[in-house]
mmCIF file of C-alpha atoms in Angstrom:
data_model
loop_
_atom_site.group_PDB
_atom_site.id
_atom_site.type_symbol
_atom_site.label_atom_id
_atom_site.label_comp_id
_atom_site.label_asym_id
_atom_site.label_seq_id
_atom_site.Cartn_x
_atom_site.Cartn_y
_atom_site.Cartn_z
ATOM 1 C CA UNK A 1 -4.423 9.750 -39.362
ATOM 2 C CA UNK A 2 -6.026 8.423 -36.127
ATOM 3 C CA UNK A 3 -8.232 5.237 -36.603
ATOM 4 C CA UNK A 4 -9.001 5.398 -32.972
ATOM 5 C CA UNK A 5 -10.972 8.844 -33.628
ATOM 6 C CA UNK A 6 -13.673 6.579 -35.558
ATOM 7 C CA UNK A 7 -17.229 6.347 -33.788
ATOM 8 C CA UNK A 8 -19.703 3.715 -33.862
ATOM 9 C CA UNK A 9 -21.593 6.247 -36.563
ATOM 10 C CA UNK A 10 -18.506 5.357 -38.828
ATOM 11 C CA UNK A 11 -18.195 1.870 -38.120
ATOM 12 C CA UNK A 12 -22.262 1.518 -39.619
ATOM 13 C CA UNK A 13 -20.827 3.694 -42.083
ATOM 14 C CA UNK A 14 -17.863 1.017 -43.075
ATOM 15 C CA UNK A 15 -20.498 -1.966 -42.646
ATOM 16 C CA UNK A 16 -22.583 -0.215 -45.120
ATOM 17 C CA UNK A 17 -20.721 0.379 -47.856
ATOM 18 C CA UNK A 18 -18.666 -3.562 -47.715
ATOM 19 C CA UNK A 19 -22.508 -4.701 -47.987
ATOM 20 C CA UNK A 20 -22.969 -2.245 -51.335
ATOM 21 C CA UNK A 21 -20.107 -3.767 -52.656
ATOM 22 C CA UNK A 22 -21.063 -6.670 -52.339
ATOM 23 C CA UNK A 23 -24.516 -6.255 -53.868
ATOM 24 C CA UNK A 24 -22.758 -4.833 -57.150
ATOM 25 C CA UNK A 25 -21.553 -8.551 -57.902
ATOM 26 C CA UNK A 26 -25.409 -9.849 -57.119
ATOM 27 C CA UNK A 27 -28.178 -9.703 -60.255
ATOM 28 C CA UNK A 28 -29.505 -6.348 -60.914
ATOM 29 C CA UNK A 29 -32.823 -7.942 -62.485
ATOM 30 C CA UNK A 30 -35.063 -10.999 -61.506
ATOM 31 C CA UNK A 31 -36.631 -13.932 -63.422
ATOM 32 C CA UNK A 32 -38.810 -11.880 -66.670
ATOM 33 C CA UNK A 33 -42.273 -13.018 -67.189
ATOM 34 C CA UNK A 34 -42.031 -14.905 -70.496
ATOM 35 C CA UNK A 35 -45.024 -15.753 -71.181
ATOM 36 C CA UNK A 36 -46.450 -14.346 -74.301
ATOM 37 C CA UNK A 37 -45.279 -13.181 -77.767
ATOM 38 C CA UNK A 38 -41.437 -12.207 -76.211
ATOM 39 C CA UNK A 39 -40.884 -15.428 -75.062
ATOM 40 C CA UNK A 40 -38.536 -16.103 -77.396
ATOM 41 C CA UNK A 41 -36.444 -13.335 -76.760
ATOM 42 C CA UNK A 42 -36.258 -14.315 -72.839
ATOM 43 C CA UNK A 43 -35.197 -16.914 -73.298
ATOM 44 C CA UNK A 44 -32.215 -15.837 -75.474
ATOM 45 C CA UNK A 45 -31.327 -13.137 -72.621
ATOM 46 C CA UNK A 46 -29.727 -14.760 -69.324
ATOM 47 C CA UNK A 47 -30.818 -11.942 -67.069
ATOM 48 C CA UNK A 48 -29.783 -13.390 -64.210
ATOM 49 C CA UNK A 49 -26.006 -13.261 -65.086
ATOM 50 C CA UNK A 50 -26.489 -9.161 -65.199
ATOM 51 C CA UNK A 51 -25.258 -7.025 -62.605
ATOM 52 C CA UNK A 52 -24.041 -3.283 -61.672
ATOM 53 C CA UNK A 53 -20.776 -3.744 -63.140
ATOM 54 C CA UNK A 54 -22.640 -4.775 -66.764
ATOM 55 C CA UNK A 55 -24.591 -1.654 -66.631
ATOM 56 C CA UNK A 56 -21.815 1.542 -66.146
ATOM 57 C CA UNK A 57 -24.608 4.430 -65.173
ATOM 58 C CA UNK A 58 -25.734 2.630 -62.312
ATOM 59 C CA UNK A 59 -22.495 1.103 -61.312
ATOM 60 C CA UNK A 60 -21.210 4.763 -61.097
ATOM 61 C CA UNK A 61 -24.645 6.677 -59.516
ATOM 62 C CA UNK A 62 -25.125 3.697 -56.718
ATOM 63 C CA UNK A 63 -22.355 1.856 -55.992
ATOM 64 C CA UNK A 64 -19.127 2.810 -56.486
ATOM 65 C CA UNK A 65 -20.937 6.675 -55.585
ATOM 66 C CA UNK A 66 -21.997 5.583 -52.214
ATOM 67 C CA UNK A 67 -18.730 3.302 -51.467
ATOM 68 C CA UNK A 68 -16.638 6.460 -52.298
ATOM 69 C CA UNK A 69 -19.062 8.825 -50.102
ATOM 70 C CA UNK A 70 -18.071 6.083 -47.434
ATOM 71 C CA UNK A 71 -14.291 6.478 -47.619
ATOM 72 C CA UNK A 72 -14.328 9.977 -47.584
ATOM 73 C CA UNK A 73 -16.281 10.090 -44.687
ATOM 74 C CA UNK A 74 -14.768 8.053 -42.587
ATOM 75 C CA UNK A 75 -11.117 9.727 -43.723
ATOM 76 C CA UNK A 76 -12.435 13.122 -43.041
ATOM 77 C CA UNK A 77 -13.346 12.287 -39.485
ATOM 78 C CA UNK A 78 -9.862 10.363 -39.044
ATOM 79 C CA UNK A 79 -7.771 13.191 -40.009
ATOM 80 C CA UNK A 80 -6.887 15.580 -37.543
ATOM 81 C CA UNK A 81 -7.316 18.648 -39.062
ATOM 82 C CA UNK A 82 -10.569 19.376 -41.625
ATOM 83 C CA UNK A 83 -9.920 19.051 -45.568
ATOM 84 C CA UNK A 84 -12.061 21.235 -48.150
ATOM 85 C CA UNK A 85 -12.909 20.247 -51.855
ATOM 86 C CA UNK A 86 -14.317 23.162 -53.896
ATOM 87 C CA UNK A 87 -15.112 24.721 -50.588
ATOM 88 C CA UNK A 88 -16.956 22.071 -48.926
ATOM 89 C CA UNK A 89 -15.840 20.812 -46.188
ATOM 90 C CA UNK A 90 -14.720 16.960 -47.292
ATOM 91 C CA UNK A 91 -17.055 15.068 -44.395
ATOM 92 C CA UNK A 92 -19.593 17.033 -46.033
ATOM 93 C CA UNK A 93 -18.773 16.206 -49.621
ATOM 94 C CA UNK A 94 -18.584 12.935 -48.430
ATOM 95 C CA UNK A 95 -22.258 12.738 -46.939
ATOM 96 C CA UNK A 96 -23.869 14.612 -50.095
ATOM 97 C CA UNK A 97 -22.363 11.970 -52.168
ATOM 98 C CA UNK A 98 -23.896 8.852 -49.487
ATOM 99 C CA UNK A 99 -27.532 10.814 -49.871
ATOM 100 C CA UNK A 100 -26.985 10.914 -53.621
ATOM 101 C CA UNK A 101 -26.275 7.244 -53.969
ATOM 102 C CA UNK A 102 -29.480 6.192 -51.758
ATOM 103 C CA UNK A 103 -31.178 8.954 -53.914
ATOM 104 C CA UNK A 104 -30.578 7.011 -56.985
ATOM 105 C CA UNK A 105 -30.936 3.399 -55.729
ATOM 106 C CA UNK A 106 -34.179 3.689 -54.560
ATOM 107 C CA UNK A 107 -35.774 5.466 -58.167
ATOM 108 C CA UNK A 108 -33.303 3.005 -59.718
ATOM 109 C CA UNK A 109 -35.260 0.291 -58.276
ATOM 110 C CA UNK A 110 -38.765 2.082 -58.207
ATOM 111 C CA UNK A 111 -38.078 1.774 -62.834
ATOM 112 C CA UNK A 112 -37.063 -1.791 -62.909
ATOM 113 C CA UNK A 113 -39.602 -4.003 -64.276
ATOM 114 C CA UNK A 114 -37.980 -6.499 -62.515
ATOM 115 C CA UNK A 115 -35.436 -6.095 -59.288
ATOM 116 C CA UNK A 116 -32.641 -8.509 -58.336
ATOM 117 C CA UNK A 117 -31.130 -9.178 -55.264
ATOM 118 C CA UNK A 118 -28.692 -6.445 -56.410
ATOM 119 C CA UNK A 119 -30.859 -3.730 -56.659
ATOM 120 C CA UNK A 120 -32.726 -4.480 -53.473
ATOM 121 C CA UNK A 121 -29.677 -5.438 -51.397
ATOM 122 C CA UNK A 122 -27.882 -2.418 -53.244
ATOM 123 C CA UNK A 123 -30.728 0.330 -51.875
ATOM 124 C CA UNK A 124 -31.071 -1.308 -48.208
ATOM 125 C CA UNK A 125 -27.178 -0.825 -48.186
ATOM 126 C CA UNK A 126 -27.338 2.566 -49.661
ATOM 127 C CA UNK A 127 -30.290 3.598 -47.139
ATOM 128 C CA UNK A 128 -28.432 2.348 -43.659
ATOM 129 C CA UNK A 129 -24.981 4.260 -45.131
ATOM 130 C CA UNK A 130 -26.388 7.429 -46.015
ATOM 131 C CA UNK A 131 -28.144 7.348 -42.332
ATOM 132 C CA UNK A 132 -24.558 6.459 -40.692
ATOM 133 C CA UNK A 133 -22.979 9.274 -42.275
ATOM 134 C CA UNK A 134 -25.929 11.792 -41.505
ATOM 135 C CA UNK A 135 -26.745 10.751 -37.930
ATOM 136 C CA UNK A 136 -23.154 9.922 -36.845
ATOM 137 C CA UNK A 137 -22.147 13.162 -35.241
ATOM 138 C CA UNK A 138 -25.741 13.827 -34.417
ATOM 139 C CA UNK A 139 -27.251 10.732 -32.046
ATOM 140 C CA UNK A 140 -25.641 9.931 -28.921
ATOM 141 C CA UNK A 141 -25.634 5.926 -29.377
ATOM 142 C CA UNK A 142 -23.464 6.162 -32.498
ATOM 143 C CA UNK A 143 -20.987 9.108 -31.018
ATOM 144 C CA UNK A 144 -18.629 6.293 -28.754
ATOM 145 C CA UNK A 145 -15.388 5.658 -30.448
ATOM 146 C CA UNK A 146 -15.308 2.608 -32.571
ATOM 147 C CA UNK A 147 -12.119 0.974 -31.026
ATOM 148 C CA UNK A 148 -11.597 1.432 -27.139
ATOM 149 C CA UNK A 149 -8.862 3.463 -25.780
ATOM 150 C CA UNK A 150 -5.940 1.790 -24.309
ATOM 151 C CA UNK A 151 -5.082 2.273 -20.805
ATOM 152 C CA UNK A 152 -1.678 3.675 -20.780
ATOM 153 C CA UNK A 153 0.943 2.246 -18.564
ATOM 154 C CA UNK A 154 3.023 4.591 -16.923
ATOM 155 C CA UNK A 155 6.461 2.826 -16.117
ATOM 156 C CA UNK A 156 8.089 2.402 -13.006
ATOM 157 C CA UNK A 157 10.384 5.100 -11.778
ATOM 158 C CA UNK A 158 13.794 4.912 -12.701
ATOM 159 C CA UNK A 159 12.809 1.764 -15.457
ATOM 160 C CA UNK A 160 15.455 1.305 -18.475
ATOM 161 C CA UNK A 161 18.203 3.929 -18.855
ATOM 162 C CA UNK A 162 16.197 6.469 -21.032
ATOM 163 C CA UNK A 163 12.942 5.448 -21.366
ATOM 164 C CA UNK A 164 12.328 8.818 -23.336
ATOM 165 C CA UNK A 165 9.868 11.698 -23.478
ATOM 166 C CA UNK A 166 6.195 11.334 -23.381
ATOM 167 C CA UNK A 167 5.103 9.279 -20.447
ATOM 168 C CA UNK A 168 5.498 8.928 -16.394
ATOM 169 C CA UNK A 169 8.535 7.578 -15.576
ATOM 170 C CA UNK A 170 10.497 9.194 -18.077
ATOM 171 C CA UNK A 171 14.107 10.405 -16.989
ATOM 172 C CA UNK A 172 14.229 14.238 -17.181
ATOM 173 C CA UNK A 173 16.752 16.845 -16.675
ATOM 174 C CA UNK A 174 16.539 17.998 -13.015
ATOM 175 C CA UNK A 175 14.811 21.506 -12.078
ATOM 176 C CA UNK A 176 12.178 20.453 -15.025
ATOM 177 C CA UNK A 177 8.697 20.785 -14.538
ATOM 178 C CA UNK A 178 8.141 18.359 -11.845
ATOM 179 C CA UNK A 179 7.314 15.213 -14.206
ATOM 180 C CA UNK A 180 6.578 11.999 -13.054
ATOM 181 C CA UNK A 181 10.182 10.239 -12.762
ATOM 182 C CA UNK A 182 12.299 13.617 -12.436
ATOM 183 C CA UNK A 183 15.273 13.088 -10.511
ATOM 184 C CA UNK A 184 13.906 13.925 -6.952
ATOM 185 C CA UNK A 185 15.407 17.073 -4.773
ATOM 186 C CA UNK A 186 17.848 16.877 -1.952
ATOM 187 C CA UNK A 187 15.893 16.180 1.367
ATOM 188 C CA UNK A 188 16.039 18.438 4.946
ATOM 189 C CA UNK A 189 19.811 17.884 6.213
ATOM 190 C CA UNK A 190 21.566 17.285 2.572
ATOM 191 C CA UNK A 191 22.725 19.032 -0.685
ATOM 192 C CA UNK A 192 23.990 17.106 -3.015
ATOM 193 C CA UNK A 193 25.057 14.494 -0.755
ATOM 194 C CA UNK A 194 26.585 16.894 2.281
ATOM 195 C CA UNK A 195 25.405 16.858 6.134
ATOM 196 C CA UNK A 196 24.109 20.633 6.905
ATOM 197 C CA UNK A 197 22.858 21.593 10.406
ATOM 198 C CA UNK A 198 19.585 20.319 11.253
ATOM 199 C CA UNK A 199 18.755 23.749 13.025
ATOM 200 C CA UNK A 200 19.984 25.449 9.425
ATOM 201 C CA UNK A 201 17.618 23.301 7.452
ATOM 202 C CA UNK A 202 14.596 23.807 9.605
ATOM 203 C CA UNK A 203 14.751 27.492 9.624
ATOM 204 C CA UNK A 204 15.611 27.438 6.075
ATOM 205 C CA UNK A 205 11.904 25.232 5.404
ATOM 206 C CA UNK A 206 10.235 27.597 8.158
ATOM 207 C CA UNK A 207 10.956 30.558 5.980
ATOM 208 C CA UNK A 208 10.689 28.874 2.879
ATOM 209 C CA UNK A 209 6.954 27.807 3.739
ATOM 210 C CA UNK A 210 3.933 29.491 1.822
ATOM 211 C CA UNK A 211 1.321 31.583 4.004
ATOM 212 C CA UNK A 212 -1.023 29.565 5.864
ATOM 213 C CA UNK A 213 -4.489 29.927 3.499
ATOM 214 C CA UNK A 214 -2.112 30.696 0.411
ATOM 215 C CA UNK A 215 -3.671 29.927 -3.122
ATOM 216 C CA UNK A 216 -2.098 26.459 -4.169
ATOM 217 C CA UNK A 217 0.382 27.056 -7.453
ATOM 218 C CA UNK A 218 -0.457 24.622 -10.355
ATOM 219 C CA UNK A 219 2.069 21.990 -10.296
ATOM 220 C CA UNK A 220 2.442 20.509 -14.133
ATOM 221 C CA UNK A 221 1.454 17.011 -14.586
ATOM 222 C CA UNK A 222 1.020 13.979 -17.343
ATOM 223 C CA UNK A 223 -2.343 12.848 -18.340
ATOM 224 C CA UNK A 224 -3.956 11.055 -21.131
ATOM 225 C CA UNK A 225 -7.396 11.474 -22.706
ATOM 226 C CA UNK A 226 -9.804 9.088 -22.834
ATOM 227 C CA UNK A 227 -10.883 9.596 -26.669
ATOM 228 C CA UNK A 228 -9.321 11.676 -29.373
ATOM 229 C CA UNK A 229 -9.522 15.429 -28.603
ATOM 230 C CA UNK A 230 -8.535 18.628 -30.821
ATOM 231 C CA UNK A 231 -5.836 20.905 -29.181
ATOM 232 C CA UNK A 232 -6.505 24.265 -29.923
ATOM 233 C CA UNK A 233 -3.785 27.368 -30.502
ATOM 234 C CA UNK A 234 -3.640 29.623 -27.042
ATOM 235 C CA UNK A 235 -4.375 32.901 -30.068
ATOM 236 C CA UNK A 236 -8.246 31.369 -29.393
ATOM 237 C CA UNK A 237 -8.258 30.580 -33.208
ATOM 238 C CA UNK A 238 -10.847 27.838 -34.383
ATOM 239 C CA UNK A 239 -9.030 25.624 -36.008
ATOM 240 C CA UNK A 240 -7.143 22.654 -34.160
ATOM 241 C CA UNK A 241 -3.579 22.896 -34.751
ATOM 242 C CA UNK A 242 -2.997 18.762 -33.370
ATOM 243 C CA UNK A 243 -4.987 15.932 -32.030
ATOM 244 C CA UNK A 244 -4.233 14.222 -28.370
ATOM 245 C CA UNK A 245 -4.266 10.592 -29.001
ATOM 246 C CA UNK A 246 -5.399 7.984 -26.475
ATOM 247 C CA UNK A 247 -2.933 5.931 -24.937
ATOM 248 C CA UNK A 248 -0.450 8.470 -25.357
ATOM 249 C CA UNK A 249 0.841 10.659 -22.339
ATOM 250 C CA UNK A 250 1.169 14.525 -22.728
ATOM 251 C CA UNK A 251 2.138 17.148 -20.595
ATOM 252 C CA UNK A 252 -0.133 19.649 -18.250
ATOM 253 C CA UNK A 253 1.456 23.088 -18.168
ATOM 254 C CA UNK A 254 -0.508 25.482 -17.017
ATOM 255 C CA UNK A 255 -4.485 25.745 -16.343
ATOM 256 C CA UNK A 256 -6.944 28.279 -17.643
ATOM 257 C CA UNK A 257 -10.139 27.592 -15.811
ATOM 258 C CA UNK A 258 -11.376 24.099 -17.017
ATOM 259 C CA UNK A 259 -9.359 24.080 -19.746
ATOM 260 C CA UNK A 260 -5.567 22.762 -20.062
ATOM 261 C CA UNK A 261 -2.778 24.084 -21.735
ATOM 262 C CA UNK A 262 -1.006 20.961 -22.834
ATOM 263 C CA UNK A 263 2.107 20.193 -24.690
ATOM 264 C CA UNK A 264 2.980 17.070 -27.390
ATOM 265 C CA UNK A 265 5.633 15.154 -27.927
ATOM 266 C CA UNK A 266 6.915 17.286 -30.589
ATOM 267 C CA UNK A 267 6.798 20.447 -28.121
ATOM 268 C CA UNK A 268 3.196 22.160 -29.664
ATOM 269 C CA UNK A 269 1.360 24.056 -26.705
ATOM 270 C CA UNK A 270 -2.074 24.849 -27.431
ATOM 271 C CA UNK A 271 -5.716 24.849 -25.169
ATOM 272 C CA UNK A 272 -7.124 21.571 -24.217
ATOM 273 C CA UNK A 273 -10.908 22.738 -23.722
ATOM 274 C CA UNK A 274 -12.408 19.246 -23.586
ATOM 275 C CA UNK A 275 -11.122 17.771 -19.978
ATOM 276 C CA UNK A 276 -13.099 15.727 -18.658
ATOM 277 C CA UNK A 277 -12.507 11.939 -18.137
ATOM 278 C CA UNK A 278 -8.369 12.936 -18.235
ATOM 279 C CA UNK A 279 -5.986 10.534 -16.389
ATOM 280 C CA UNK A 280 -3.373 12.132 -14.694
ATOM 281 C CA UNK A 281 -0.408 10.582 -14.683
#
């Protein structure tokens, strides 16, 4: 689970439903008119002390309904890989349920003789979570993440004796892929720390040298992403098999057009189709 994944859309979301909880502790009914033959009986009723958690239906249709909707929406769109419940995908289960709850609140209050600050609070909370969840993945202003990105740190060459696998500076096995921090190759005039012939070394690097006008060969490299991307399986299936994380450092292995094949920490290739805004390492 990747809180950093959230968007704005699911931070209005998470705003929404604290406020409908918080309404479900307020009065569900305001100050009766007494006046009249039923006077008596108003005033033997405290309505003001009455609130969702007195009356069960609504409790269950309104609030606690559109908290839940909230949670599952905002767990669906942490999770890296898509849930279903009964066959509905659970972001969508979890958006029904938000609709519902605003559904109800608002005929809930449209049959009260009377409404509280519970009720009203209650359906403008209701109303501003089911939009969240509906328009989060759809308007631009609530897409951003939630929580910025990190800007990773990629650690001086040679820093710490093993500084481990999964960002620049890293110590690697020699002959690797060419990662930020490998141990570097013998220069002109040296292997392994023995004098050759200068005249041997620069025929060796003239004949070693690509054709002038030659097609450059992709050289791997580390980068990060700037938000939380799927990685997709290099079969072309649909479904993400991880998630690249921000702040984390992965590794470029080969390029397919503007796409990326990149590999985790835990060795997974798959297709990186989203690459803009990448840092290379």
């Amino acid at each position: 689970m990747n809180i950093r994944s959230l968007t704005r859309g699911d931070g209005v979301v998470i705003g929404a439903a604290v406020l409908l909880f918080i309404a479900s502790f307020l009065s569900l009914t305001g100050a009766p008119d007494c006046s009249g033959p039923y006077a008596k009986y108003c005033e033997a009723q405290d309505y003001s002390s009455i609130n969702a958690w007195d009356a069960l239906s609504t409790l269950m249709s309104v609030y606690l309904a559109g908290v839940i909707g909230a949670a599952i929406v905002v767990l669906s769109r942490a999770l890296p890989q898509p849930r279903k419940v009964a066959g509905l995908d659970l972001g969508q289960f979890g958006v029904a349920l938000t609709v519902f709850a605003a559904w109800t609140a608002f005929w809930t209050l449209i049959d009260a003789n009377s409404a509280g600050a519970g009720l009203i609070i209650g359906l403008i909370a209701a109303l501003v979570l089911a939009g969240g969840a509906v328009a989060g993945p759809l308007v631009p202003a609530l897409k951003p993440a939630l929580i910025g990105a990190p800007k990773p740190q990629a650690a001086p060459y040679g820093a710490g004796p093993n500084p481990g696998y999964g960002y620049p500076g890293a110590q690697q096995q020699a002959g690797g892929y060419g990662y930020p921090g490998a141990q570097q190759q013998p220069q002109a005039g040296q292997t392994h720390g023995q004098q050759v012939p200068a005249e041997a070394t620069a025929g060796g690097a003239a004949g070693a040298a690509p054709a002038a006008g030659g097609a450059p060969e992709f050289a791997p490299f580390w980068f990060a992403v700037p938000v939380a991307r799927p990685l997709y399986g290099e079969d072309g299936s649909p479904s993400p098999i991880a998630e690249l994380a921000p702040g984390t450092w992965y590794l470029a292995v080969e390029q397919r057009g503007q796409a990326l094949i990149a590999q985790t920490q835990d060795g997974r290739r798959g297709v990186l189709q989203d690459t803009t805004g990448i840092q290379r390492g």
